[in-house]
Structures are given as C-alpha cells and as structure tokens.
PDB file of C-alpha atoms in Angstrom:
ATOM      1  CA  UNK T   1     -25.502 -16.849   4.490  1.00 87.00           C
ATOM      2  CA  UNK T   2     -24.117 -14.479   1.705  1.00 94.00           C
ATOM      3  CA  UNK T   3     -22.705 -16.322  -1.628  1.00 96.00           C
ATOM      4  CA  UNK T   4     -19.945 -14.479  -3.581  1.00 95.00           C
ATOM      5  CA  UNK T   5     -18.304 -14.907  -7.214  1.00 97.00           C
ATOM      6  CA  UNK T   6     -14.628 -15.375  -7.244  1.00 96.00           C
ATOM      7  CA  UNK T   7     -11.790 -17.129  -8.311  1.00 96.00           C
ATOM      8  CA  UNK T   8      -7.845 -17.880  -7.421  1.00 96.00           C
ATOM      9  CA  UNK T   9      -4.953 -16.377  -9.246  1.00 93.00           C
ATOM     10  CA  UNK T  10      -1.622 -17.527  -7.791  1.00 91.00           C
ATOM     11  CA  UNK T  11      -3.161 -19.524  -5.208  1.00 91.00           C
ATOM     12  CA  UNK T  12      -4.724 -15.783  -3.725  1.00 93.00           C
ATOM     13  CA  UNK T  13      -8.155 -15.820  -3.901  1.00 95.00           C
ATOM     14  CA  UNK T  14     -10.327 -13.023  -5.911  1.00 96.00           C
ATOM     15  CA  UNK T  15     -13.922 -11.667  -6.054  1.00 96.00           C
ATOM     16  CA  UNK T  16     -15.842  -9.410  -8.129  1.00 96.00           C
ATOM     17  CA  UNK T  17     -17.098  -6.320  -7.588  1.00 95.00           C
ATOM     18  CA  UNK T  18     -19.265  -3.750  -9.778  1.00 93.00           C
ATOM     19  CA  UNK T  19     -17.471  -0.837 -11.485  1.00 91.00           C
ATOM     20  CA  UNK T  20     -20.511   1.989 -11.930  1.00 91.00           C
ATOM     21  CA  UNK T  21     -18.550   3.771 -14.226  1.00 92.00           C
ATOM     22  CA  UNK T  22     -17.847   1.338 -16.831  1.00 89.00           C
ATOM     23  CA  UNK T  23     -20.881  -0.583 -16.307  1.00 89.00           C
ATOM     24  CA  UNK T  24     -19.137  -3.892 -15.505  1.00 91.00           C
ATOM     25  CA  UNK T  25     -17.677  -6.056 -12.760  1.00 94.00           C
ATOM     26  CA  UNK T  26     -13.944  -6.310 -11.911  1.00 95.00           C
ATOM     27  CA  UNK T  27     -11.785  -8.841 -10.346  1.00 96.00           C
ATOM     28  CA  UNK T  28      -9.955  -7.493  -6.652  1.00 95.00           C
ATOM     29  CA  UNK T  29      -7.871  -9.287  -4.401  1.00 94.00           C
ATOM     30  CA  UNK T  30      -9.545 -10.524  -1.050  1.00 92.00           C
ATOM     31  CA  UNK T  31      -6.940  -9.729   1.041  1.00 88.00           C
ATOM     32  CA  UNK T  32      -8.461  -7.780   3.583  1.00 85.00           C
ATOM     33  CA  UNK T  33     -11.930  -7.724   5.619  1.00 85.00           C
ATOM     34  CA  UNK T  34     -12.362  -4.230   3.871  1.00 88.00           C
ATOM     35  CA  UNK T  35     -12.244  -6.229   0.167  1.00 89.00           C
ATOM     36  CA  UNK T  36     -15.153  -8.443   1.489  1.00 88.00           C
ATOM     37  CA  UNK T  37     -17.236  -5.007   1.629  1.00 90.00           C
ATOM     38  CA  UNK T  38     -17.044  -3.982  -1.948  1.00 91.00           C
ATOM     39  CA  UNK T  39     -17.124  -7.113  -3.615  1.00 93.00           C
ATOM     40  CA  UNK T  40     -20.495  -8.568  -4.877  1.00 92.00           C
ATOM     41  CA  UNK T  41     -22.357 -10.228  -2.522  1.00 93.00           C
ATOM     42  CA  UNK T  42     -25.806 -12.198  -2.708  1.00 94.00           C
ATOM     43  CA  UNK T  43     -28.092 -13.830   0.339  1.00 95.00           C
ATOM     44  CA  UNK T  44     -28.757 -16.429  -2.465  1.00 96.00           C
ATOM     45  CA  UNK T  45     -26.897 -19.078  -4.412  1.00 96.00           C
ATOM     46  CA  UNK T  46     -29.634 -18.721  -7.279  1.00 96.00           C
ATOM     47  CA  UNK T  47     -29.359 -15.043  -7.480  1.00 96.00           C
ATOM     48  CA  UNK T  48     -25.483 -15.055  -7.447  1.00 96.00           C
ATOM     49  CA  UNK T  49     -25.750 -18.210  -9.896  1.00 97.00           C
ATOM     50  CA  UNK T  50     -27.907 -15.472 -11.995  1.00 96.00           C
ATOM     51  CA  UNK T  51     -25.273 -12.511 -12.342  1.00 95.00           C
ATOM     52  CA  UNK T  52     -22.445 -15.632 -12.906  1.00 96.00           C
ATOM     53  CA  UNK T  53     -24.571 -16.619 -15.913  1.00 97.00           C
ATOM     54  CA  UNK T  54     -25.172 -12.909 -17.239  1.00 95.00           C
ATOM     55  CA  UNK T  55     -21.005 -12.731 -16.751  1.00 95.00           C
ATOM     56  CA  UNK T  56     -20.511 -15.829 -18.614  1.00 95.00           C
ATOM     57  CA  UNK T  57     -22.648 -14.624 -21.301  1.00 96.00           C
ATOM     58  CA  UNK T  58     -21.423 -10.564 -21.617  1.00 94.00           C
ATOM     59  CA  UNK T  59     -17.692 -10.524 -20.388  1.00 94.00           C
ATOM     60  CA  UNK T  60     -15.354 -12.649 -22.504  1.00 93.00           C
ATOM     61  CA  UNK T  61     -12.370 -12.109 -20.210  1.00 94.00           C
ATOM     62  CA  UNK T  62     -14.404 -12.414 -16.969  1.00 95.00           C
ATOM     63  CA  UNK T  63     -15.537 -16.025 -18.113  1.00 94.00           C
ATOM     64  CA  UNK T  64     -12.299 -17.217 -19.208  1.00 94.00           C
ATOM     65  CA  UNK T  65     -11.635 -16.617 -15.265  1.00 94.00           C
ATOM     66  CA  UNK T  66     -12.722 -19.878 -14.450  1.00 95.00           C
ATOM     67  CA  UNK T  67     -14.924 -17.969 -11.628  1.00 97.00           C
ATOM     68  CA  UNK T  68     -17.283 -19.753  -9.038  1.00 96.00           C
ATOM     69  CA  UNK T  69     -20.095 -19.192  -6.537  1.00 97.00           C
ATOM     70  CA  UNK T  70     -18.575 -19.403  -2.777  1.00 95.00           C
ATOM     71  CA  UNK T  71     -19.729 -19.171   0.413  1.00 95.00           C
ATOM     72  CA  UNK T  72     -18.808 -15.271   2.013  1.00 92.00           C
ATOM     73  CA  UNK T  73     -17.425 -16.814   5.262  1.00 90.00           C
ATOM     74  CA  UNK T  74     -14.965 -18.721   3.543  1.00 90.00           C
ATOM     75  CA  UNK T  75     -13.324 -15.375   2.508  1.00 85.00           C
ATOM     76  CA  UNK T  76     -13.309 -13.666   6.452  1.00 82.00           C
ATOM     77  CA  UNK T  77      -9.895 -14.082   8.566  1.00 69.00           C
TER      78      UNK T  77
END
C-alpha cells in the first residue's frame, strides 16, 4: 500500500509532487491515472507523515493547504 499527500480544492482532489528545479513540491490535479505517476508517493504512512511535517515546517503556502496523508488507491478510477 502506497500513502500520498494531498488535498481538495473545489471538491477535485490534489496531490503533490516534487519540482527538481525549484527544489520544492507543487500541488497538481489528480485527474488522470497519469497524475498518480508523478505525484509523491510513499510505501509508508510514517515516511509520508515525515515529508508532510518537513512541508508544514518549510512551505508557508503548502501548509495553509490544509493537506493530508491518503491512501494511493483512493486516487485510481
């Protein structure tokens, strides 16, 4: 089981993914199987609780996001 970090804008759900150029993560629509594949993904709550608590900590508009650990398979169609 894979755990991601997302949230729901508009009642459409939204994960992060990492952005190697700017050193950061970004928010993305789910809205496809293809989304799934480039957000972040962990095969452990603790580690995904881990990078939630470094992003609560180092990304002021990220944590105002209200974001939350999830389940992966809740996110596939």
């Amino acid at each position: 089981m894979s755990y991601v970090i997302a949230t729901w804008k508009n009642g459409k759900p939204q994960g992060i993914k990492p952005c190697m150029e700017t050193n950061s993560f970004q928010l993305i629509d789910l809205d496809s199987t293809s989304a799934l594949g480039r957000i972040y993904s962990h095969p452990h709550r603790a580690g995904a609780q881990q990078i939630l608590n470094w992003i609560n900590k180092n990304d002021e508009y990220l944590a105002g996001q209200e974001l939350s650990i999830c389940v992966e398979a809740r996110f596939r169609k």
